[in-house]
Tab-separated table of C-alpha atoms in Angstrom:
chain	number	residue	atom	x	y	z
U	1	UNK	CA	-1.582	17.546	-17.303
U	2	UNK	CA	-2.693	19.413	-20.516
U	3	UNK	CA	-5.746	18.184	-22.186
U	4	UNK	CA	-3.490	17.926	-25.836
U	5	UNK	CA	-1.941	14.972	-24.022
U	6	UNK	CA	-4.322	12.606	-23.584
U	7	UNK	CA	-5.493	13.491	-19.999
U	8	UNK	CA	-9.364	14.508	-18.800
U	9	UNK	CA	-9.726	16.870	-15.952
U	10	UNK	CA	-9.759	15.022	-12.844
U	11	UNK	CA	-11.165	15.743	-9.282
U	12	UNK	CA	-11.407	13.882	-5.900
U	13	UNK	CA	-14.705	13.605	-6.203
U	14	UNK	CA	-14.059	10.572	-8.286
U	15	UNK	CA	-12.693	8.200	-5.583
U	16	UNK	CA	-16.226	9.066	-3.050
U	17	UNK	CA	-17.815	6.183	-4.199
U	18	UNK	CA	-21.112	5.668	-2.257
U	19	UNK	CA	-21.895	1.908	-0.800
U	20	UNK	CA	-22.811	0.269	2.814
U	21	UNK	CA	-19.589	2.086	4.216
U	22	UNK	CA	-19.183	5.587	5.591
U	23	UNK	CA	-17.060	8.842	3.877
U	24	UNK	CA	-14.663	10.353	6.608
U	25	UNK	CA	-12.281	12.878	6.911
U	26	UNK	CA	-10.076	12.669	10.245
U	27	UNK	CA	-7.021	14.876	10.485
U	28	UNK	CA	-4.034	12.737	11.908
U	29	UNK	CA	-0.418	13.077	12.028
U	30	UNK	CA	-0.725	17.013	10.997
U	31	UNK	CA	-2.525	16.251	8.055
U	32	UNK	CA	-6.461	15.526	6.676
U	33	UNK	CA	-6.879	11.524	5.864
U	34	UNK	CA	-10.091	10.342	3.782
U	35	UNK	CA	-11.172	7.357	5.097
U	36	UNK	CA	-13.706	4.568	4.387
U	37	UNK	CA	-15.347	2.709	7.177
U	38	UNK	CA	-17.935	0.109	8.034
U	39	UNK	CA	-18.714	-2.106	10.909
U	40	UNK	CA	-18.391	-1.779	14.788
U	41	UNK	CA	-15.920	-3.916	16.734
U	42	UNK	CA	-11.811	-4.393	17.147
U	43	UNK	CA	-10.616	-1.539	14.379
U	44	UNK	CA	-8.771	-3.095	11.014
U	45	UNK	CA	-6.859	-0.357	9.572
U	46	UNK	CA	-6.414	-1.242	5.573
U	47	UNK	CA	-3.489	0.605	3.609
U	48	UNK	CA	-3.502	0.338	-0.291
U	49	UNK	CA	-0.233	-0.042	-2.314
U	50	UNK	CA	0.543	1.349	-6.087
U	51	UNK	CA	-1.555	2.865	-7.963
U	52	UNK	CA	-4.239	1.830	-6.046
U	53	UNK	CA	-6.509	4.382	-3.416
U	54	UNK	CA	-9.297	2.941	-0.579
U	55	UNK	CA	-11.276	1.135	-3.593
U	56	UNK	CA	-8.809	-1.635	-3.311
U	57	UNK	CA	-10.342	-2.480	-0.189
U	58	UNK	CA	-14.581	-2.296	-1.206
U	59	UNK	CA	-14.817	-6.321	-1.208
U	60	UNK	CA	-13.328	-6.480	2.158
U	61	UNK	CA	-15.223	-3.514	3.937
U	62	UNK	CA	-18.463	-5.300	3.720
U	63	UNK	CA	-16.718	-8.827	4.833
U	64	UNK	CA	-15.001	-7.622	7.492
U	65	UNK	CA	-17.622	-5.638	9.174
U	66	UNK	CA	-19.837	-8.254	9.101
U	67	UNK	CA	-17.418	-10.736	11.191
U	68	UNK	CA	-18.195	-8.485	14.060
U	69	UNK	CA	-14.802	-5.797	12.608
U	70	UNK	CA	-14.128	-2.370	12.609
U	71	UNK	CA	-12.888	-1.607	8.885
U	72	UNK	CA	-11.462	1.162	7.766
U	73	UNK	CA	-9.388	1.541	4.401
U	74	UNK	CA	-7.318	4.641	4.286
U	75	UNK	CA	-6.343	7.025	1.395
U	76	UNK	CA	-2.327	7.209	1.951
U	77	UNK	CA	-1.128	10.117	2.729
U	78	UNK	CA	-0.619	11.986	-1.195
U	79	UNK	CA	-3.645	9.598	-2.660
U	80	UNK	CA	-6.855	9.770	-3.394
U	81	UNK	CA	-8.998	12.798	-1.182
U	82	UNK	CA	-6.284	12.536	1.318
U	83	UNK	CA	-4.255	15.795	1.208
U	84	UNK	CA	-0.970	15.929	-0.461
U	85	UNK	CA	1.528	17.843	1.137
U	86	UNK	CA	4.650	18.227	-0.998
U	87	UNK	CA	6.676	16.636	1.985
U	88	UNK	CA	6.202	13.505	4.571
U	89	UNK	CA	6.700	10.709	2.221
U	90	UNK	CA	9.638	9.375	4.567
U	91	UNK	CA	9.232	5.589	6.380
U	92	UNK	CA	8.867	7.463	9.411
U	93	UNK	CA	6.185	10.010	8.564
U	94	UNK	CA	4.550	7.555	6.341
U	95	UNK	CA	4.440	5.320	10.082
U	96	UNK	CA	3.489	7.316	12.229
U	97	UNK	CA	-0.045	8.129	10.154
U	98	UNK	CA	-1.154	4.910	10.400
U	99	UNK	CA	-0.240	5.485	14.430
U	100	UNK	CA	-2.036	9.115	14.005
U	101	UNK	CA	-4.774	7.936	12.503
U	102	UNK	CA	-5.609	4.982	14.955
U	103	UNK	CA	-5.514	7.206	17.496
U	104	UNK	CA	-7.674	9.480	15.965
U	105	UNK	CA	-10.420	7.066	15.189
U	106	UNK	CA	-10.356	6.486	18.849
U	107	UNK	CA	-8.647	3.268	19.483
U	108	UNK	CA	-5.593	2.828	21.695
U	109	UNK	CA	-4.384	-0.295	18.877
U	110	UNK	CA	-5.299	-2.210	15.676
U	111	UNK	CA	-4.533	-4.704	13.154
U	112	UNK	CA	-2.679	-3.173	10.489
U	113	UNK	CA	-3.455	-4.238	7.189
U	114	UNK	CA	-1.244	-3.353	4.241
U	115	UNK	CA	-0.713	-4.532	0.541
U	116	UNK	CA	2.487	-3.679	-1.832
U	117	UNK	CA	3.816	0.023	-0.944
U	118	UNK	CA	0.748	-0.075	1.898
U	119	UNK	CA	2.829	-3.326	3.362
U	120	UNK	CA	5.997	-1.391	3.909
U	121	UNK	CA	4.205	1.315	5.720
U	122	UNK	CA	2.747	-1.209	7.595
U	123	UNK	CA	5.966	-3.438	8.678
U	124	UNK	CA	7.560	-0.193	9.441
U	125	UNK	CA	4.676	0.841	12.136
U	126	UNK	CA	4.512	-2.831	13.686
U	127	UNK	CA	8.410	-2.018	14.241
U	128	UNK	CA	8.386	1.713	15.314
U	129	UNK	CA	4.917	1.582	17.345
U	130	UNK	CA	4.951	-1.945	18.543
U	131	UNK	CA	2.350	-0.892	21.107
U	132	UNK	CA	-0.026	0.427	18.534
U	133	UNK	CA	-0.482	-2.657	15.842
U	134	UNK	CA	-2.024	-5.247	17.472
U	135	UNK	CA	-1.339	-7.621	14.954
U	136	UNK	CA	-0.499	-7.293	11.525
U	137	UNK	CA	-1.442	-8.415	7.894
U	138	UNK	CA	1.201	-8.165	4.939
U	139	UNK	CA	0.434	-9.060	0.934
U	140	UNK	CA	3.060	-8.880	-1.411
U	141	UNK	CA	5.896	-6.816	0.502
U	142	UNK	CA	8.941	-7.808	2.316
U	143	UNK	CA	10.401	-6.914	5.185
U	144	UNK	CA	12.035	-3.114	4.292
U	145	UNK	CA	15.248	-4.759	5.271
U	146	UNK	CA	14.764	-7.527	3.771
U	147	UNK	CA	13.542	-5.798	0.611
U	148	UNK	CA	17.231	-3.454	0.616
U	149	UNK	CA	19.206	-6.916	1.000
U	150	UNK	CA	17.680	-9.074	-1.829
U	151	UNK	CA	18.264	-5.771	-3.820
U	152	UNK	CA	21.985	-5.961	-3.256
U	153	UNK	CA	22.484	-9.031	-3.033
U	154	UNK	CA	19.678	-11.074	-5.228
U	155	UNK	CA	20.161	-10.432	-9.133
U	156	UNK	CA	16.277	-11.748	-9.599
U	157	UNK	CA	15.197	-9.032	-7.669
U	158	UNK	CA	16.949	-6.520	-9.068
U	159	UNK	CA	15.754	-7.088	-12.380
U	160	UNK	CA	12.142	-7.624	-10.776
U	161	UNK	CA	12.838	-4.101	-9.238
U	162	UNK	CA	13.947	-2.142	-12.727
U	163	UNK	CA	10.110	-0.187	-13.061
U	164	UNK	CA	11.000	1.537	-9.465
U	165	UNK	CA	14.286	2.624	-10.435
U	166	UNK	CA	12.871	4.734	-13.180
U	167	UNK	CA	10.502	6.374	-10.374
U	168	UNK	CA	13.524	8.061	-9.731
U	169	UNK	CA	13.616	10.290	-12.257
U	170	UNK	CA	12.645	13.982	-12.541
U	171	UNK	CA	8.816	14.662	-13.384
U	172	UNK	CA	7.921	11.033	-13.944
U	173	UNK	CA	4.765	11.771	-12.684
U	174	UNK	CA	4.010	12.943	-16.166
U	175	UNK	CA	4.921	10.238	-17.963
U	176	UNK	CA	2.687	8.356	-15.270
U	177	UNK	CA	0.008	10.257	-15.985
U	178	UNK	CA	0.201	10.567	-19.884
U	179	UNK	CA	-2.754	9.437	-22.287
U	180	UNK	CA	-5.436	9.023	-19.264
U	181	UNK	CA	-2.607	7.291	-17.254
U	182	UNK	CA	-1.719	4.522	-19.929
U	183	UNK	CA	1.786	3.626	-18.277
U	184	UNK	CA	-0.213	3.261	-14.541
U	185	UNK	CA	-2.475	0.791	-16.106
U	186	UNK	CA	0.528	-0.879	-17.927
U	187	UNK	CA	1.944	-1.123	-14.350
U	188	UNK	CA	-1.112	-2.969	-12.685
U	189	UNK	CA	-1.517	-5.015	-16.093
U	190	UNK	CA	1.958	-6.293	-15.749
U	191	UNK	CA	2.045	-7.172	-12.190
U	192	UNK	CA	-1.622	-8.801	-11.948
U	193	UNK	CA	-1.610	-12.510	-12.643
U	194	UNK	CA	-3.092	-13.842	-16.597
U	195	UNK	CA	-5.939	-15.199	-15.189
U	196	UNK	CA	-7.005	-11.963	-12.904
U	197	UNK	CA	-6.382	-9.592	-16.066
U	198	UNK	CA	-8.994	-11.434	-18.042
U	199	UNK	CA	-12.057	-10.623	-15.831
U	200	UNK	CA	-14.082	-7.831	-15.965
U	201	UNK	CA	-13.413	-7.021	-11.895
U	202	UNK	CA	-9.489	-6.414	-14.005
U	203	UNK	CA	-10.927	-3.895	-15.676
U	204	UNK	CA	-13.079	-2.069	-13.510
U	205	UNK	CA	-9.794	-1.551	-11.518
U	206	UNK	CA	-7.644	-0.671	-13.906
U	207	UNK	CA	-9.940	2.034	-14.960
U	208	UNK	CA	-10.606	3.517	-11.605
U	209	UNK	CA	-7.039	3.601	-10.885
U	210	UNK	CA	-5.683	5.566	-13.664
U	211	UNK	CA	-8.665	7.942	-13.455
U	212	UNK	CA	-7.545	8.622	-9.350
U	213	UNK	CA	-3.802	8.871	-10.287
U	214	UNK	CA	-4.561	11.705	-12.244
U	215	UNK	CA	-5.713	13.645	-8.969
U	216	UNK	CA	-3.595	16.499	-8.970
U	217	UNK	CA	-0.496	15.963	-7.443
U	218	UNK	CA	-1.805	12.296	-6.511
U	219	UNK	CA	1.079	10.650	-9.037
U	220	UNK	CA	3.531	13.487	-7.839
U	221	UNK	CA	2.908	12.181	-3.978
U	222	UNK	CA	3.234	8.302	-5.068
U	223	UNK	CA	6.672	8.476	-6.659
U	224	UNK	CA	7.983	10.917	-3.670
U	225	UNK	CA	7.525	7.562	-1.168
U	226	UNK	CA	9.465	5.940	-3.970
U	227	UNK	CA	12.098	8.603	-4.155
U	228	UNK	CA	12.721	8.650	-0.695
U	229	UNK	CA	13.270	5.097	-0.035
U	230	UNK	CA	15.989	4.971	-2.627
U	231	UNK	CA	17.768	8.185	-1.676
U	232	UNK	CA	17.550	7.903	2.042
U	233	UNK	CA	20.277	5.219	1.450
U	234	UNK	CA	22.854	7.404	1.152
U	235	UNK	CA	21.718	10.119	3.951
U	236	UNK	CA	21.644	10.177	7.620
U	237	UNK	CA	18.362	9.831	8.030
U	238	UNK	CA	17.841	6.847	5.618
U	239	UNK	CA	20.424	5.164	8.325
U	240	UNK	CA	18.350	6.256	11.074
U	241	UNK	CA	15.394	4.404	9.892
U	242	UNK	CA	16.939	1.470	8.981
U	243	UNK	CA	18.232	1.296	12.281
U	244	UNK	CA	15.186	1.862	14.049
U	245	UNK	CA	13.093	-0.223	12.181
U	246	UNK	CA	15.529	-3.160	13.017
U	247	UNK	CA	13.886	-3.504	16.242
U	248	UNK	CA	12.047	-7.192	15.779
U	249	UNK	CA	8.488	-6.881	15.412
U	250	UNK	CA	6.357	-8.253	18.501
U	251	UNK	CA	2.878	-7.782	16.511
U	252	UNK	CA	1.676	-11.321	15.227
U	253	UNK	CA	2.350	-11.422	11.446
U	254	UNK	CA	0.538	-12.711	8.821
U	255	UNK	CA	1.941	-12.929	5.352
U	256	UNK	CA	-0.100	-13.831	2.623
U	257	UNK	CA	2.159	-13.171	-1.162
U	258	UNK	CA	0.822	-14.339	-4.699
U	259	UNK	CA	2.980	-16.787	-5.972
U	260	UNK	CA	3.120	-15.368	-9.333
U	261	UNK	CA	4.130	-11.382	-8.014
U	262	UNK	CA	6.651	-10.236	-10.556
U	263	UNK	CA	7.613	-7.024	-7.991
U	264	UNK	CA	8.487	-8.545	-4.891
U	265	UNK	CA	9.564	-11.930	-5.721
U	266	UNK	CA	8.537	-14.987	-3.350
U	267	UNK	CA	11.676	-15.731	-2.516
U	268	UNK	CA	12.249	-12.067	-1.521
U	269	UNK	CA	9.328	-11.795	0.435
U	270	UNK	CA	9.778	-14.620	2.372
U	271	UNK	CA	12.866	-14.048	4.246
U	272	UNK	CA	10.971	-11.438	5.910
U	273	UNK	CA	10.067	-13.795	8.847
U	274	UNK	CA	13.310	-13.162	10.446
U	275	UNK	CA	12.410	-10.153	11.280
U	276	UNK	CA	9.269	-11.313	13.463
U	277	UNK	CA	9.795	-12.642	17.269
U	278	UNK	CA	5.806	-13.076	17.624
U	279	UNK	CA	3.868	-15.671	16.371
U	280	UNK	CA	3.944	-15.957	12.447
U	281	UNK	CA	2.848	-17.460	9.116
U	282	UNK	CA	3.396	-17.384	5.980
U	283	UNK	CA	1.194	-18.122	3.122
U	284	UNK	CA	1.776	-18.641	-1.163
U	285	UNK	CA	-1.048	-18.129	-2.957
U	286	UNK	CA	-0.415	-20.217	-5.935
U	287	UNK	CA	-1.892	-18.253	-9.388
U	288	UNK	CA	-2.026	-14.883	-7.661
U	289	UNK	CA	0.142	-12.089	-8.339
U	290	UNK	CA	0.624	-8.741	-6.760
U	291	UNK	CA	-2.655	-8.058	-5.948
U	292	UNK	CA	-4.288	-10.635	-3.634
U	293	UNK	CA	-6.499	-8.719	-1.660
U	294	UNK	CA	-7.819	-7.735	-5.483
U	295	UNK	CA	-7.651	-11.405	-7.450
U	296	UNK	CA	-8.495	-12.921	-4.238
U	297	UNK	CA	-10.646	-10.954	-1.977
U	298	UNK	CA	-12.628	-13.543	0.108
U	299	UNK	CA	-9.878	-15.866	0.941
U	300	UNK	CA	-8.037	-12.898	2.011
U	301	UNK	CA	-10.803	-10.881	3.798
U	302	UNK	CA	-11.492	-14.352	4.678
U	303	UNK	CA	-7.567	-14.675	6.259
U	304	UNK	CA	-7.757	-11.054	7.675
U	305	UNK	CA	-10.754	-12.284	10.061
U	306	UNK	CA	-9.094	-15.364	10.994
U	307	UNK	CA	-5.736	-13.668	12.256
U	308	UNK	CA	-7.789	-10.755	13.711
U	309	UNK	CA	-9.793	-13.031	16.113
């Protein structure tokens, strides 16, 4: 992005925030993951959604590892200091890094925690690697399948889905990115409930996350994931991993979704229960919108220890 735009250089060095937790770089899945990690104990792997990077997780790092946990929030592959390969933005790539890296952190499983885009990723391990997600954590994202469905079939969500569609087109990423990342902040501004938008936590947020989507190639990366899970519909392998990922999912679920989530609608996300043969529950959190782990951090690092232990 040119500088007559609107947009101030930007470097990774932004999102290596110091704090109580631990920088680490730990190459998985053929490529180099930043992560963040505090604690000692059973590992809690934490993915971020859109536009967010690890930050989204600071409240719960210091929660979590003091409950005796293992916490580690991930850049996704493409954000953040994470690198960002022009490729591997598929459901099954994007699944079997969160398999990589628990591996490579030394565990043989974990609970999988994942919010918004990070809550697809994270369904879509629990079903392909069964054996590696211990039990899982979802905020505001359906079921993939259940997500495609209510798009077909489910006018509400269709509307509710309009902003992704336009992901689709050709260079968005600089129209993401434009003034300092104005339309990113617009994004998180429109799907974060009134009441969370009028703190100063809002802000701080907002701020950080335009400034780390304007990582080179960082907004590029995000809208490929997008991309993909629209086009794959009408290739092979978009059929392929919808029909692997209809295997039932055997990891213990826990779904927590803000009741006021304007992305992926209530009613959306809670069909997604079919898809679970293990033990699950579901949760509305009433004046919280797509960000609960952000407008609601203790009750949910709060929930994420409960279902853990």
């Amino acid at each position: 992005m040119s500088e007559r735009a609107g947009n101030t250089p930007v470097d990774e060095s932004c999102v290596l925030d110091e704090g109580p937790w631990t920088h680490r770089f730990v190459n998985a899945n053929g490529s180099r993951f930043h992560v963040v990690e505090q604690g000692t104990g059973p590992l809690v792997v934490l993915l971020h959604g859109f536009p967010e990077f690890w930050w989204a997780w600071h409240r719960q790092l210091p929660l979590l590892a003091g409950a005796g946990l293992r916490a580690v929030a991930v850049d996704l592959r493409g954000y953040g200091a994470t690198d960002k390969p022009p490729r591997g933005y598929d459901g099954f790539t994007l699944a079997a890094d969160v398999v990589g890296l628990i591996r490579a952190l030394g565990e043989r499983n974990a609970t999988v925690v994942g919010a918004g885009a990070g809550g697809l990723v994270g369904w879509s391990a629990a079903a392909l690697h069964p054996r590696l997600v211990n039990r899982l954590v979802v905020l505001g994202a359906a079921h993939p399948l259940r997500l495609r469905s209510a798009l077909v079939a489910n006018a509400a969500q269709r509307s509710a889905g309009r902003t992704l569609l336009r992901f689709q087109l050709p260079r968005y990423e600089h129209v993401l990115t434009r003034d300092d990342a104005a339309l990113a902040g617009g994004l998180m501004r429109a799907w974060s409930s009134p009441a969370f938008r009028e703190t100063a936590d809002y802000a701080e947020y907002e701020r950080r996350y335009r400034e780390a989507i304007r990582i080179p190639q960082a907004a590029f990366c995000a809208m490929e994931a997008y991309r993909w899970a629209f086009r794959s519909t009408l290739r092979l392998h978009g059929y392929r991993f919808l029909r692997a990922i209809r295997q039932p999912i055997i990891s213990p679920t826990l779904q927590l979704q803000g009741a006021l989530d304007p992305i992926t609608l209530p009613a959306t996300a809670q069909g997604s229960g079919r898809y679970v043969l293990a033990d699950y529950e579901w949760r509305l959190l009433e004046d919280t919108g797509h960000f609960p782990h952000l407008e609601r951090p203790d009750l949910v690092a709060g929930e994420i220890i409960r279902w853990t232990k």
